[in-house]
């Protein structure tokens, strides 16, 4: 601030104060306005209309303000050379603050009318007082600016803290989601295990009954030829619709005396030696009867195959989930891979699967967890291939490690994201993906890491993606 | 006028195809049954049937097939006028909501049978659908009285006689 060149000492509060104090000793009426300030006294309380203004000559006054929540904030401390109650004095509004004496001292107390009077009676007082007031105002203004700057900084810090908090909250939410997902999976696993167990019983019953039926049925067969037909039926291999259609045309020519189309179709399912028997018995038995013996064998064969399929699925499901023992087991990992393939056979229906499962030593692993990894990788591959294409799985080993590779001939992993695919919640599947929380690969990664192994993803030159899992060979669990 | 009315079964799993055909045995003397394992083969069979001046009264179609799926096949077939009139039934365990809605809206689906089916349910659907088909596409309904819905056929015959004047 530029100093007043004409009267330099007017910028100096101390000097001005000395001048005023000198004046006061000379002027009686001013002397009468002197007020002793005693520690603890309150000059005025917030919200009061003010009738006087005070000029502190000695001592200290503290200005406080009571907030809406009834807490008190100390705004400033005023000492010699400061006016107290200046705002109220100049604006006529009630005080914004409460003024309390902190250190005892002396003040000059003035009423507005008195103030005017002094100024007109003692012109020498005018400038110093005005200058003092101005200086006071300037101080307050400077203080204001500083406070603004400080508030702005505080706000920025607050903003940053808020952002940090938001991030932490989001991470918490993600963790919660993960936990819920794991919980769901655990429950699902239990349901699956329970289901597998339940289905196992009727499946076994089916299988046993089919076998028994075969034994009993063979005692029904009267003639050699009908029993042969039955046995041929037991071994029959179903023909697909193209073969069937072709064969039906042949049968129509070879068996013109068979008019019923469904009989023609059944004959079309038969191998040549069965047809021979039919031809030879033509005169002795109606063809429908002969056909039924073959059909009986064929139907029982279907039952046998179907129940075996159920039993295998159940066995793989149980072994796959291994809910009963999620501790480590000393196993050939290839069994788990095969179980997983069987369990996923529906998904893999139109996938061209190529397996090169070379011999590998047994090792200690968490079977259930590892199966989860295979499932995740296979399902990802199926998704990438849109369910039709090629998936290859191979196993190999070195002295200390087992390597498993799962590759596909899909579009591959976009190079810009390949380094992020093991991150939690990074998913390229849209909503509607079954169980797609983007947690599959991170969880798989975690499982492999925990087994002391590593998993790596790369794109193949010929196109498609390949995941390589390396696991240490551990012989004691 | 010896054009036969065929029933076409489209199913890739041989045991299931077998079972469906077996359940349709009783209809075969009136409505011969043909089968295909995938959409392309189905088209070949349809071509064969149409080329020989026969008709297709009913298509029983699975949804999960290698290559083009059942719903898409049925939608495509809408573009063939000879097949547009055929009754179409999805027999499947695995068509999701959207696929089914698509089939209803775009393929003029007539019925949906969920696997596993019972023989009785299947027979009822086949009788209903084929009865509608013959009523709308055949002049002489008498031959079918024994195998299809007798009441509906009688009503139709009576109505036809009345409108013939």
Coordinates of C-alpha atoms in Angstrom, one line a residue:
Chain A
X1 CA 0.0 0.0 0.0
X2 CA 1.4 3.4 -1.0
X3 CA 2.1 5.6 2.0
X4 CA 0.5 9.0 2.2
X5 CA 3.5 11.1 1.1
X6 CA 2.1 14.2 2.7
X7 CA 1.7 12.9 6.2
X8 CA 3.7 9.7 6.4
X9 CA 3.1 9.0 10.1
X10 CA -0.6 8.8 9.5
X11 CA -0.2 5.1 8.2
X12 CA 1.4 4.1 11.4
X13 CA -1.3 3.0 13.9
X14 CA 1.1 3.3 16.9
X15 CA 2.0 6.8 16.1
X16 CA -1.7 7.8 15.5
X17 CA -2.6 6.2 18.8
X18 CA 0.1 8.1 20.6
X19 CA -1.2 11.3 19.1
X20 CA -4.8 10.5 20.2
X21 CA -3.7 9.6 23.7
X22 CA -1.9 12.9 24.0
X23 CA -5.1 14.6 22.8
X24 CA -7.1 12.8 25.4
X25 CA -4.9 14.0 28.2
X26 CA -5.4 17.5 27.0
X27 CA -9.1 17.3 26.5
X28 CA -11.4 16.8 29.4
X29 CA -14.4 15.6 27.6
X30 CA -12.4 12.9 26.0
X31 CA -11.0 11.9 29.4
X32 CA -14.6 11.4 30.5
X33 CA -15.1 8.8 27.8
X34 CA -12.3 6.7 29.0
X35 CA -13.4 3.2 30.0
X36 CA -11.5 0.7 32.0
X37 CA -11.4 -2.7 30.5
X38 CA -11.5 -5.5 33.1
X39 CA -10.7 -9.1 32.2
X40 CA -13.9 -11.0 31.5
X41 CA -16.1 -8.0 30.8
X42 CA -18.4 -8.2 27.8
X43 CA -18.6 -5.0 25.8
X44 CA -21.5 -6.2 23.7
X45 CA -23.3 -9.4 22.8
X46 CA -24.0 -10.7 19.3
X47 CA -27.3 -9.4 17.9
X48 CA -27.5 -6.3 20.0
X49 CA -28.0 -2.9 18.6
X50 CA -24.9 -1.0 19.4
X51 CA -24.9 2.5 20.8
X52 CA -21.2 3.0 21.2
X53 CA -18.0 2.3 19.4
X54 CA -14.8 1.6 21.3
X55 CA -11.3 2.5 20.5
X56 CA -8.9 0.2 22.4
X57 CA -5.9 2.1 23.9
X58 CA -4.6 -0.8 25.9
X59 CA -5.5 -4.4 26.4
X60 CA -7.1 -7.0 24.3
X61 CA -10.7 -7.8 23.2
X62 CA -11.8 -11.0 21.6
X63 CA -14.6 -11.2 19.1
X64 CA -16.5 -14.4 18.9
X65 CA -19.6 -15.5 17.0
X66 CA -22.1 -18.1 17.9
X67 CA -23.0 -20.4 15.0
X68 CA -26.3 -22.0 14.2
X69 CA -25.3 -25.2 16.0
X70 CA -24.5 -23.1 19.1
X71 CA -20.8 -23.5 18.9
X72 CA -18.6 -20.5 19.4
X73 CA -16.0 -19.4 16.9
X74 CA -13.3 -17.0 17.7
X75 CA -13.0 -14.5 14.9
X76 CA -10.3 -12.2 15.9
X77 CA -8.4 -10.6 18.7
X78 CA -8.2 -6.8 18.8
X79 CA -5.7 -4.8 20.6
X80 CA -4.5 -1.2 20.9
X81 CA -5.3 0.9 17.9
X82 CA -8.3 -1.2 16.9
X83 CA -11.9 -0.1 16.9
X84 CA -14.4 -2.5 18.3
X85 CA -18.0 -2.4 17.1
X86 CA -17.0 -0.6 14.0
X87 CA -19.4 -2.4 11.7
X88 CA -22.4 -1.9 13.8
X89 CA -21.3 1.7 14.3
X90 CA -21.1 2.4 10.6
X91 CA -24.0 0.4 9.4
X92 CA -26.4 0.8 12.3
X93 CA -27.2 -2.9 12.2
X94 CA -27.1 -5.2 15.2
X95 CA -23.7 -6.6 16.1
X96 CA -22.4 -9.6 14.3
X97 CA -20.2 -10.6 17.2
X98 CA -19.7 -10.8 20.9
X99 CA -16.9 -8.7 22.4
X100 CA -15.1 -9.9 25.5
X101 CA -12.2 -8.5 27.3
X102 CA -9.2 -10.9 27.4
X103 CA -6.6 -8.6 28.9
X104 CA -7.4 -5.7 31.0
X105 CA -6.8 -2.3 29.6
X106 CA -8.3 1.0 28.5
X107 CA -10.6 2.1 25.8
X108 CA -12.2 5.3 24.5
X109 CA -15.9 4.9 24.3
X110 CA -17.9 7.1 21.9
X111 CA -21.4 7.7 20.8
X112 CA -22.1 8.6 17.2
X113 CA -23.3 12.1 18.1
X114 CA -20.3 12.6 20.3
X115 CA -18.0 11.4 17.6
X116 CA -19.4 14.0 15.2
X117 CA -19.1 16.6 17.9
X118 CA -15.4 15.9 18.6
X119 CA -14.6 16.0 15.0
X120 CA -16.2 19.4 14.6
X121 CA -14.8 20.7 17.9
X122 CA -11.3 19.4 17.4
X123 CA -10.4 19.3 13.8
X124 CA -7.0 18.0 14.7
X125 CA -8.7 14.8 15.7
X126 CA -10.4 14.3 12.4
X127 CA -7.6 13.0 10.3
X128 CA -6.1 10.7 12.8
X129 CA -9.4 9.2 13.7
X130 CA -10.5 8.7 10.1
X131 CA -7.1 7.3 9.2
X132 CA -7.3 4.9 12.1
X133 CA -10.8 3.8 11.0
X134 CA -9.6 3.4 7.4
X135 CA -6.6 1.3 8.6
X136 CA -8.9 -0.8 10.7
X137 CA -11.2 -1.4 7.7
X138 CA -8.2 -2.2 5.5
X139 CA -6.9 -4.7 8.1
X140 CA -10.3 -6.4 8.2
X141 CA -10.4 -6.5 4.4
X142 CA -7.0 -8.0 4.2
X143 CA -8.0 -10.5 6.7
X144 CA -11.1 -11.3 4.6
X145 CA -9.0 -11.9 1.5
X146 CA -6.7 -14.2 3.4
X147 CA -9.7 -16.1 4.8
X148 CA -11.1 -16.5 1.3
X149 CA -7.9 -17.9 0.0
X150 CA -7.7 -20.3 3.0
X151 CA -11.3 -21.4 2.5
X152 CA -10.6 -22.1 -1.2
X153 CA -7.6 -24.3 -0.3
X154 CA -9.6 -26.1 2.4
X155 CA -12.4 -26.7 -0.1
X156 CA -9.9 -28.2 -2.6
X157 CA -8.6 -30.5 0.1
X158 CA -12.1 -31.4 1.1
X159 CA -12.9 -32.2 -2.5
X160 CA -9.9 -34.4 -2.8
X161 CA -10.8 -36.2 0.4
X162 CA -14.3 -36.7 -0.8
X163 CA -13.0 -38.2 -4.1
X164 CA -10.7 -40.5 -2.1
X165 CA -13.7 -41.5 0.0
X166 CA -15.8 -42.2 -3.1
X167 CA -13.1 -44.4 -4.5
X168 CA -12.7 -46.3 -1.2
X169 CA -16.5 -46.8 -1.1
X170 CA -16.6 -48.1 -4.6
X171 CA -13.8 -50.6 -3.8
X172 CA -15.9 -51.6 -0.8
X173 CA -18.9 -52.1 -2.9
X174 CA -17.0 -54.2 -5.4
X175 CA -15.6 -56.4 -2.6
X176 CA -19.1 -56.8 -1.3
X177 CA -20.3 -57.9 -4.7
X178 CA -17.5 -60.4 -4.9
X179 CA -18.4 -61.8 -1.5
X180 CA -22.1 -62.1 -2.5
X181 CA -21.1 -63.7 -5.8
X182 CA -18.9 -66.2 -3.9
X183 CA -21.7 -66.9 -1.5
X184 CA -24.0 -67.5 -4.4
X185 CA -21.5 -69.8 -6.0
X186 CA -21.1 -71.7 -2.8
X187 CA -24.8 -72.1 -2.4
X188 CA -25.1 -73.2 -6.0
X189 CA -22.3 -75.6 -5.5
X190 CA -24.2 -77.1 -2.6
X191 CA -27.4 -77.4 -4.6
X192 CA -25.5 -79.0 -7.4
X193 CA -23.9 -81.5 -5.2
X194 CA -27.2 -82.3 -3.5
X195 CA -28.9 -82.7 -6.9
X196 CA -26.1 -84.9 -8.2
X197 CA -26.5 -87.1 -5.2
X198 CA -30.2 -87.3 -5.5
X199 CA -30.2 -88.1 -9.3
X200 CA -27.5 -90.7 -8.8
X201 CA -30.0 -93.1 -7.1
X202 CA -32.6 -93.2 -9.8
X203 CA -29.9 -93.3 -12.4
X204 CA -28.3 -96.3 -10.9
X205 CA -31.7 -98.0 -10.6
X206 CA -32.3 -97.3 -14.3
X207 CA -29.0 -98.9 -15.2
X208 CA -29.6 -102.0 -13.0
X209 CA -33.1 -102.4 -14.3
X210 CA -32.0 -102.2 -17.9
X211 CA -29.4 -104.9 -17.3
X212 CA -31.9 -107.1 -15.5
X213 CA -34.5 -106.7 -18.2
X214 CA -32.0 -107.9 -20.8
X215 CA -31.4 -111.0 -18.8
X216 CA -35.1 -111.7 -18.2
X217 CA -36.0 -110.9 -21.8
X218 CA -33.6 -113.4 -23.2
X219 CA -35.6 -116.1 -21.4
X220 CA -38.7 -115.0 -23.3
X221 CA -37.2 -115.5 -26.7
X222 CA -38.7 -118.7 -28.1
X223 CA -36.9 -119.2 -31.3
X224 CA -33.3 -118.9 -32.2
X225 CA -34.0 -116.3 -34.9
X226 CA -36.1 -113.9 -32.7
X227 CA -33.4 -114.1 -30.0
X228 CA -30.8 -113.2 -32.6
X229 CA -32.9 -110.3 -33.7
X230 CA -33.2 -109.2 -30.1
X231 CA -29.4 -109.4 -29.6
X232 CA -28.8 -107.5 -32.8
X233 CA -31.1 -104.8 -31.6
X234 CA -29.1 -104.6 -28.4
X235 CA -26.0 -103.7 -30.4
X236 CA -27.6 -101.4 -32.9
X237 CA -26.1 -98.1 -33.8
X238 CA -28.6 -95.3 -34.5
X239 CA -28.6 -94.0 -38.0
X240 CA -28.8 -90.3 -38.7
X241 CA -31.7 -88.9 -40.8
X242 CA -29.8 -88.8 -44.0
X243 CA -28.7 -92.4 -43.7
X244 CA -32.1 -93.4 -42.6
X245 CA -33.8 -91.8 -45.6
X246 CA -31.4 -93.4 -48.0
X247 CA -31.8 -96.8 -46.4
X248 CA -35.6 -96.4 -46.4
X249 CA -35.6 -96.1 -50.2
X250 CA -33.4 -99.3 -50.5
X251 CA -35.8 -101.2 -48.1
X252 CA -38.8 -100.1 -50.1
X253 CA -37.3 -101.8 -53.1
X254 CA -36.0 -104.9 -51.3
X255 CA -39.2 -105.4 -49.2
X256 CA -42.0 -104.4 -51.5
X257 CA -44.4 -106.5 -49.5
X258 CA -44.0 -104.3 -46.5
X259 CA -46.5 -101.4 -46.9
X260 CA -46.5 -99.8 -43.6
X261 CA -44.1 -96.9 -43.6
X262 CA -43.1 -97.1 -40.0
X263 CA -42.2 -100.7 -40.5
X264 CA -40.0 -99.6 -43.5
X265 CA -38.3 -97.1 -41.2
X266 CA -37.6 -99.8 -38.6
X267 CA -36.2 -102.1 -41.2
X268 CA -34.0 -99.3 -42.3
X269 CA -32.4 -99.2 -38.8
X270 CA -31.4 -102.9 -39.1
X271 CA -28.0 -104.2 -40.1
X272 CA -27.8 -106.6 -43.0
X273 CA -27.7 -109.8 -40.9
X274 CA -30.9 -108.8 -39.2
X275 CA -32.6 -108.2 -42.6
X276 CA -31.4 -111.6 -43.6
X277 CA -33.3 -113.2 -40.7
X278 CA -36.4 -111.2 -41.5
X279 CA -36.3 -112.4 -45.1
X280 CA -35.8 -116.0 -44.1
X281 CA -38.7 -115.9 -41.6
X282 CA -41.0 -114.1 -43.9
X283 CA -43.4 -116.9 -44.4
X284 CA -43.4 -118.1 -40.8
X285 CA -44.0 -114.9 -38.9
X286 CA -45.6 -111.5 -39.6
X287 CA -42.9 -109.0 -40.3
X288 CA -44.2 -106.6 -37.6
X289 CA -43.6 -109.3 -34.9
X290 CA -40.1 -110.0 -36.1
X291 CA -39.4 -106.3 -36.2
X292 CA -40.6 -105.9 -32.6
X293 CA -38.0 -108.3 -31.4
X294 CA -35.3 -106.2 -32.9
X295 CA -37.0 -103.0 -31.6
X296 CA -37.1 -104.5 -28.1
X297 CA -33.4 -104.9 -28.1
X298 CA -32.9 -101.5 -29.6
X299 CA -35.1 -99.8 -26.9
X300 CA -33.4 -101.6 -24.1
X301 CA -30.1 -100.5 -25.6
X302 CA -31.3 -96.9 -25.6
X303 CA -32.2 -97.1 -22.0
X304 CA -28.8 -98.5 -21.2
X305 CA -27.0 -95.8 -23.0
X306 CA -29.1 -93.0 -21.6
X307 CA -28.8 -94.2 -18.0
X308 CA -25.1 -94.6 -18.4
X309 CA -24.9 -91.0 -19.7
X310 CA -26.8 -89.8 -16.6
X311 CA -24.6 -91.8 -14.3
X312 CA -21.4 -90.4 -15.9
X313 CA -22.7 -86.8 -15.7
X314 CA -23.6 -87.2 -12.1
X315 CA -20.2 -88.7 -11.3
X316 CA -18.4 -85.9 -13.1
X317 CA -20.6 -83.3 -11.4
X318 CA -19.9 -84.7 -8.0
X319 CA -16.2 -85.0 -8.6
X320 CA -16.2 -81.6 -10.3
X321 CA -17.8 -79.8 -7.3
X322 CA -16.0 -81.8 -4.6
X323 CA -18.1 -79.8 -2.1
X324 CA -17.4 -82.3 0.6
X325 CA -13.7 -81.8 0.7
X326 CA -12.3 -78.4 -0.3
X327 CA -9.0 -79.4 1.0
X328 CA -6.1 -80.5 -1.1
X329 CA -5.9 -83.8 -2.8
X330 CA -3.1 -85.6 -4.5
X331 CA -4.6 -86.1 -8.0
X332 CA -4.0 -86.3 -11.7
X333 CA -5.3 -82.9 -12.9
X334 CA -6.4 -84.4 -16.2
X335 CA -9.3 -86.1 -14.4
X336 CA -10.6 -82.7 -13.3
X337 CA -10.3 -81.4 -16.8
X338 CA -12.3 -84.4 -18.2
X339 CA -14.9 -83.9 -15.5
X340 CA -15.3 -80.3 -16.4
X341 CA -15.6 -81.1 -20.1
X342 CA -18.4 -83.6 -19.3
X343 CA -20.2 -81.2 -17.1
X344 CA -20.0 -78.5 -19.8
X345 CA -20.9 -80.9 -22.6
X346 CA -24.1 -79.0 -23.4
X347 CA -22.2 -75.8 -23.9
X348 CA -19.5 -77.5 -25.9
X349 CA -22.0 -79.3 -28.1
X350 CA -21.0 -77.7 -31.4
X351 CA -17.4 -77.0 -30.5
X352 CA -14.6 -78.9 -32.2
X353 CA -12.6 -80.1 -29.2
X354 CA -9.0 -81.2 -29.6
X355 CA -7.4 -82.8 -26.6
X356 CA -3.7 -83.6 -26.2
X357 CA -3.6 -84.6 -22.6
X358 CA 0.0 -86.0 -22.2
X359 CA 0.9 -87.9 -19.0
X360 CA 1.5 -85.7 -16.1
X361 CA 2.6 -86.6 -12.5
X362 CA 0.0 -86.3 -9.8
X363 CA 0.2 -83.2 -7.6
X364 CA -1.5 -81.6 -4.6
X365 CA -4.2 -79.2 -5.6
X366 CA -7.6 -77.8 -4.5
X367 CA -9.6 -79.9 -7.0
X368 CA -12.8 -77.8 -6.7
X369 CA -11.0 -74.5 -7.2
X370 CA -9.0 -75.8 -10.1
X371 CA -12.1 -77.0 -11.8
X372 CA -13.5 -73.6 -11.4
X373 CA -10.6 -72.2 -13.4
X374 CA -11.1 -74.7 -16.3
X375 CA -14.8 -73.9 -16.3
X376 CA -14.1 -70.2 -16.5
X377 CA -11.5 -70.5 -19.3
X378 CA -13.7 -72.9 -21.3
X379 CA -16.8 -70.7 -21.0
X380 CA -14.8 -67.7 -22.0
X381 CA -13.6 -69.6 -25.0
X382 CA -17.1 -70.6 -25.9
X383 CA -18.3 -67.0 -25.6
X384 CA -15.5 -65.8 -27.8
X385 CA -16.3 -68.5 -30.4
X386 CA -20.0 -67.8 -30.1
X387 CA -20.3 -71.5 -29.4
X388 CA -18.9 -72.9 -32.6
X389 CA -15.2 -73.2 -33.5
X390 CA -12.2 -75.0 -32.2
X391 CA -10.9 -75.3 -28.6
X392 CA -7.7 -77.2 -27.8
X393 CA -6.5 -78.4 -24.4
X394 CA -3.1 -79.8 -23.8
X395 CA -1.1 -80.9 -20.7
X396 CA 2.6 -81.3 -20.4
X397 CA 5.2 -81.3 -17.6
X398 CA 8.8 -80.5 -16.8
X399 CA 10.8 -81.7 -13.8
X400 CA 9.0 -79.3 -11.3
X401 CA 6.0 -78.0 -13.1
X402 CA 2.9 -79.0 -14.9
X403 CA 1.7 -76.9 -17.9
X404 CA -1.9 -76.7 -19.1
X405 CA -2.8 -74.8 -22.2
X406 CA -6.3 -73.9 -23.3
X407 CA -6.6 -72.2 -26.7
X408 CA -9.3 -71.3 -29.1
X409 CA -9.5 -70.0 -32.7
X410 CA -11.8 -67.1 -32.0
X411 CA -11.1 -63.4 -32.5
X412 CA -8.4 -63.3 -29.8
X413 CA -8.1 -60.8 -27.0
X414 CA -7.9 -57.1 -28.2
X415 CA -4.3 -56.1 -27.6
X416 CA -5.2 -52.9 -25.8
X417 CA -6.9 -54.8 -23.0
X418 CA -4.9 -58.0 -22.8
X419 CA -2.9 -56.7 -19.9
X420 CA -6.0 -55.8 -17.9
X421 CA -8.1 -59.0 -18.2
X422 CA -7.1 -60.3 -14.8
X423 CA -8.3 -57.2 -13.1
X424 CA -11.4 -57.3 -11.0
X425 CA -14.6 -55.9 -12.6
X426 CA -13.0 -55.5 -16.0
X427 CA -15.5 -57.2 -18.2
X428 CA -16.3 -57.1 -21.9
X429 CA -19.5 -59.0 -21.5
X430 CA -22.6 -57.0 -21.5
X431 CA -25.3 -57.3 -18.9
X432 CA -27.3 -60.4 -19.6
X433 CA -24.1 -62.5 -19.6
X434 CA -24.8 -65.4 -17.3
X435 CA -23.0 -64.8 -14.0
X436 CA -21.0 -62.2 -15.9
X437 CA -19.6 -60.0 -13.1
X438 CA -16.2 -59.8 -14.8
X439 CA -14.9 -61.8 -11.8
X440 CA -14.1 -65.1 -13.6
X441 CA -10.5 -64.3 -14.7
X442 CA -9.5 -62.4 -11.6
X443 CA -10.8 -65.2 -9.4
X444 CA -9.0 -67.8 -11.6
X445 CA -5.9 -65.8 -11.4
X446 CA -6.2 -65.7 -7.6
X447 CA -6.8 -69.4 -7.4
X448 CA -3.7 -70.2 -9.5
X449 CA -1.5 -67.7 -7.6
X450 CA -2.6 -69.3 -4.4
X451 CA -1.5 -72.7 -5.7
X452 CA 1.9 -71.3 -6.3
X453 CA 1.4 -71.2 -10.0
X454 CA 1.0 -68.6 -12.8
X455 CA -1.5 -67.9 -15.6
X456 CA -0.7 -66.0 -18.7
X457 CA -2.8 -64.9 -21.7
X458 CA -1.6 -64.4 -25.2
X459 CA -2.9 -64.1 -28.7
X460 CA -1.9 -66.7 -31.2
X461 CA -0.3 -65.8 -34.6
X462 CA -2.8 -67.9 -36.4
X463 CA -5.6 -66.1 -34.6
X464 CA -7.4 -66.9 -31.3
X465 CA -6.3 -66.7 -27.7
X466 CA -4.3 -69.1 -25.5
X467 CA -4.1 -69.3 -21.8
X468 CA -1.1 -71.0 -20.2
X469 CA -1.3 -72.2 -16.6
X470 CA 1.8 -73.4 -14.9
X471 CA 1.5 -75.3 -11.6
X472 CA 4.3 -76.5 -9.3
X473 CA 4.4 -80.2 -8.7
X474 CA 3.8 -80.8 -5.0
X475 CA 4.1 -84.3 -3.6
X476 CA 2.9 -83.9 0.0
X477 CA -0.4 -82.3 0.9
Chain B
X1 CA -55.1 -86.2 -56.3
X2 CA -52.7 -88.2 -54.4
X3 CA -50.7 -85.5 -52.7
X4 CA -49.6 -86.7 -49.3
X5 CA -49.4 -84.4 -46.3
X6 CA -46.1 -84.9 -44.5
X7 CA -45.0 -84.4 -40.9
X8 CA -41.4 -83.1 -40.8
X9 CA -39.3 -83.6 -37.6
X10 CA -36.1 -81.5 -37.3
X11 CA -33.9 -82.8 -34.4
X12 CA -30.2 -83.4 -34.2
X13 CA -30.0 -85.8 -31.3
X14 CA -30.7 -89.2 -32.7
X15 CA -32.3 -90.8 -29.6
X16 CA -34.7 -87.8 -29.4
X17 CA -35.5 -88.0 -33.1
X18 CA -36.1 -91.7 -32.7
X19 CA -38.5 -91.1 -29.8
X20 CA -40.5 -88.4 -31.6
X21 CA -40.9 -90.6 -34.7
X22 CA -42.0 -93.4 -32.6
X23 CA -44.6 -91.3 -30.9
X24 CA -45.9 -90.3 -34.4
X25 CA -46.3 -93.9 -35.6
X26 CA -50.0 -93.9 -35.4
X27 CA -50.3 -91.0 -37.7
X28 CA -48.0 -92.3 -40.3
X29 CA -50.5 -94.2 -42.4
X30 CA -52.2 -90.9 -43.1
X31 CA -49.3 -88.5 -42.6
X32 CA -45.9 -89.9 -43.6
X33 CA -43.1 -88.7 -41.3
X34 CA -39.7 -87.4 -42.5
X35 CA -36.8 -86.4 -40.4
X36 CA -33.8 -84.1 -40.7
X37 CA -30.9 -83.5 -38.3
X38 CA -30.2 -79.9 -39.1
X39 CA -31.7 -76.8 -40.9
X40 CA -29.9 -77.5 -44.3
X41 CA -31.1 -81.1 -44.4
X42 CA -34.6 -79.9 -43.4
X43 CA -34.6 -77.6 -46.5
X44 CA -33.5 -80.6 -48.7
X45 CA -36.3 -82.7 -47.4
X46 CA -38.8 -79.9 -47.9
X47 CA -37.6 -79.4 -51.5
X48 CA -37.9 -83.2 -52.1
X49 CA -41.5 -83.2 -50.7
X50 CA -42.6 -80.1 -52.7
X51 CA -40.9 -81.3 -55.9
X52 CA -43.0 -84.4 -55.7
X53 CA -46.1 -82.3 -55.4
X54 CA -46.7 -83.2 -51.8
X55 CA -47.5 -80.9 -48.9
X56 CA -46.1 -80.4 -45.5
X57 CA -48.8 -80.2 -42.9
X58 CA -46.8 -80.0 -39.7
X59 CA -43.2 -79.2 -38.7
X60 CA -41.9 -80.3 -35.3
X61 CA -38.7 -78.5 -34.8
X62 CA -36.1 -78.5 -32.1
X63 CA -34.3 -75.1 -31.4
X64 CA -30.7 -76.1 -30.6
X65 CA -29.3 -77.4 -33.9
X66 CA -25.9 -77.4 -35.4
X67 CA -25.6 -74.4 -37.7
X68 CA -28.8 -72.4 -38.1
X69 CA -31.1 -72.8 -35.1
X70 CA -34.7 -73.9 -35.1
X71 CA -36.3 -70.5 -34.6
X72 CA -34.3 -68.9 -37.4
X73 CA -35.1 -71.8 -39.7
X74 CA -38.8 -71.4 -39.0
X75 CA -38.6 -67.7 -39.7
X76 CA -36.8 -68.3 -43.0
X77 CA -39.4 -70.8 -44.0
X78 CA -42.1 -68.1 -43.9
X79 CA -40.6 -66.9 -47.1
X80 CA -41.6 -70.0 -48.9
X81 CA -45.2 -69.8 -49.8
X82 CA -45.7 -73.6 -50.0
X83 CA -44.4 -74.0 -46.4
X84 CA -46.0 -70.8 -45.0
X85 CA -49.2 -72.6 -44.5
X86 CA -47.7 -75.6 -42.7
X87 CA -48.3 -75.8 -39.0
X88 CA -45.1 -75.1 -36.9
X89 CA -44.4 -76.4 -33.5
X90 CA -41.2 -75.9 -31.5
X91 CA -40.2 -78.9 -29.5
X92 CA -37.4 -77.9 -27.2
X93 CA -36.0 -77.4 -23.8
X94 CA -33.8 -74.6 -24.7
X95 CA -35.4 -71.7 -26.5
X96 CA -35.1 -68.6 -24.3
X97 CA -37.8 -66.0 -24.0
X98 CA -36.6 -63.8 -26.7
X99 CA -36.2 -66.6 -29.2
X100 CA -39.7 -67.9 -28.5
X101 CA -41.2 -64.5 -28.8
X102 CA -39.4 -64.1 -32.1
X103 CA -40.8 -67.4 -33.3
X104 CA -44.3 -66.4 -32.4
X105 CA -44.1 -62.9 -34.0
X106 CA -42.0 -63.7 -37.1
X107 CA -42.4 -67.3 -37.8
X108 CA -46.1 -67.7 -37.1
X109 CA -45.4 -70.3 -34.5
X110 CA -48.5 -72.4 -33.8
X111 CA -47.5 -74.2 -30.6
X112 CA -44.6 -74.8 -28.2
X113 CA -43.9 -78.2 -26.6
X114 CA -41.3 -78.3 -23.8
X115 CA -39.0 -81.3 -23.5
X116 CA -39.5 -83.8 -22.0
X117 CA -42.9 -84.3 -23.5
X118 CA -45.5 -87.0 -22.9
X119 CA -46.9 -89.1 -25.7
X120 CA -50.4 -87.9 -24.9
X121 CA -49.5 -84.2 -25.0
X122 CA -47.7 -84.7 -28.3
X123 CA -50.6 -86.6 -29.9
X124 CA -53.1 -83.9 -28.8
X125 CA -51.0 -81.1 -30.3
X126 CA -50.5 -83.1 -33.6
X127 CA -54.2 -83.8 -33.9
X128 CA -55.1 -80.2 -33.2
X129 CA -52.6 -78.8 -35.6
X130 CA -53.2 -81.2 -38.4
X131 CA -57.0 -80.8 -38.0
X132 CA -56.6 -77.1 -38.6
X133 CA -54.3 -77.7 -41.5
X134 CA -56.6 -80.1 -43.4
X135 CA -59.7 -77.9 -42.7
X136 CA -57.9 -75.0 -44.3
X137 CA -56.1 -76.8 -47.1
X138 CA -58.2 -79.9 -48.1
X139 CA -61.5 -80.1 -49.7
X140 CA -62.3 -83.7 -48.8
X141 CA -62.1 -84.0 -45.0
X142 CA -63.8 -87.4 -44.6
X143 CA -60.7 -89.5 -44.9
X144 CA -59.3 -87.9 -41.8
X145 CA -62.2 -88.4 -39.5
X146 CA -60.7 -91.5 -38.1
X147 CA -57.4 -90.1 -37.1
X148 CA -58.0 -86.4 -36.4
X149 CA -60.5 -84.4 -34.4
X150 CA -63.8 -85.8 -35.5
X151 CA -66.0 -83.1 -34.0
X152 CA -64.1 -80.2 -35.5
X153 CA -64.0 -82.0 -38.9
X154 CA -67.8 -82.6 -38.8
X155 CA -68.4 -78.9 -38.0
X156 CA -66.2 -77.9 -40.8
X157 CA -67.8 -80.2 -43.2
X158 CA -71.2 -78.8 -42.3
X159 CA -70.0 -75.2 -42.7
X160 CA -68.5 -75.9 -46.0
X161 CA -71.7 -77.4 -47.3
X162 CA -73.6 -74.3 -46.2
X163 CA -71.2 -71.9 -47.8
X164 CA -71.0 -73.9 -51.0
X165 CA -74.5 -72.6 -52.0

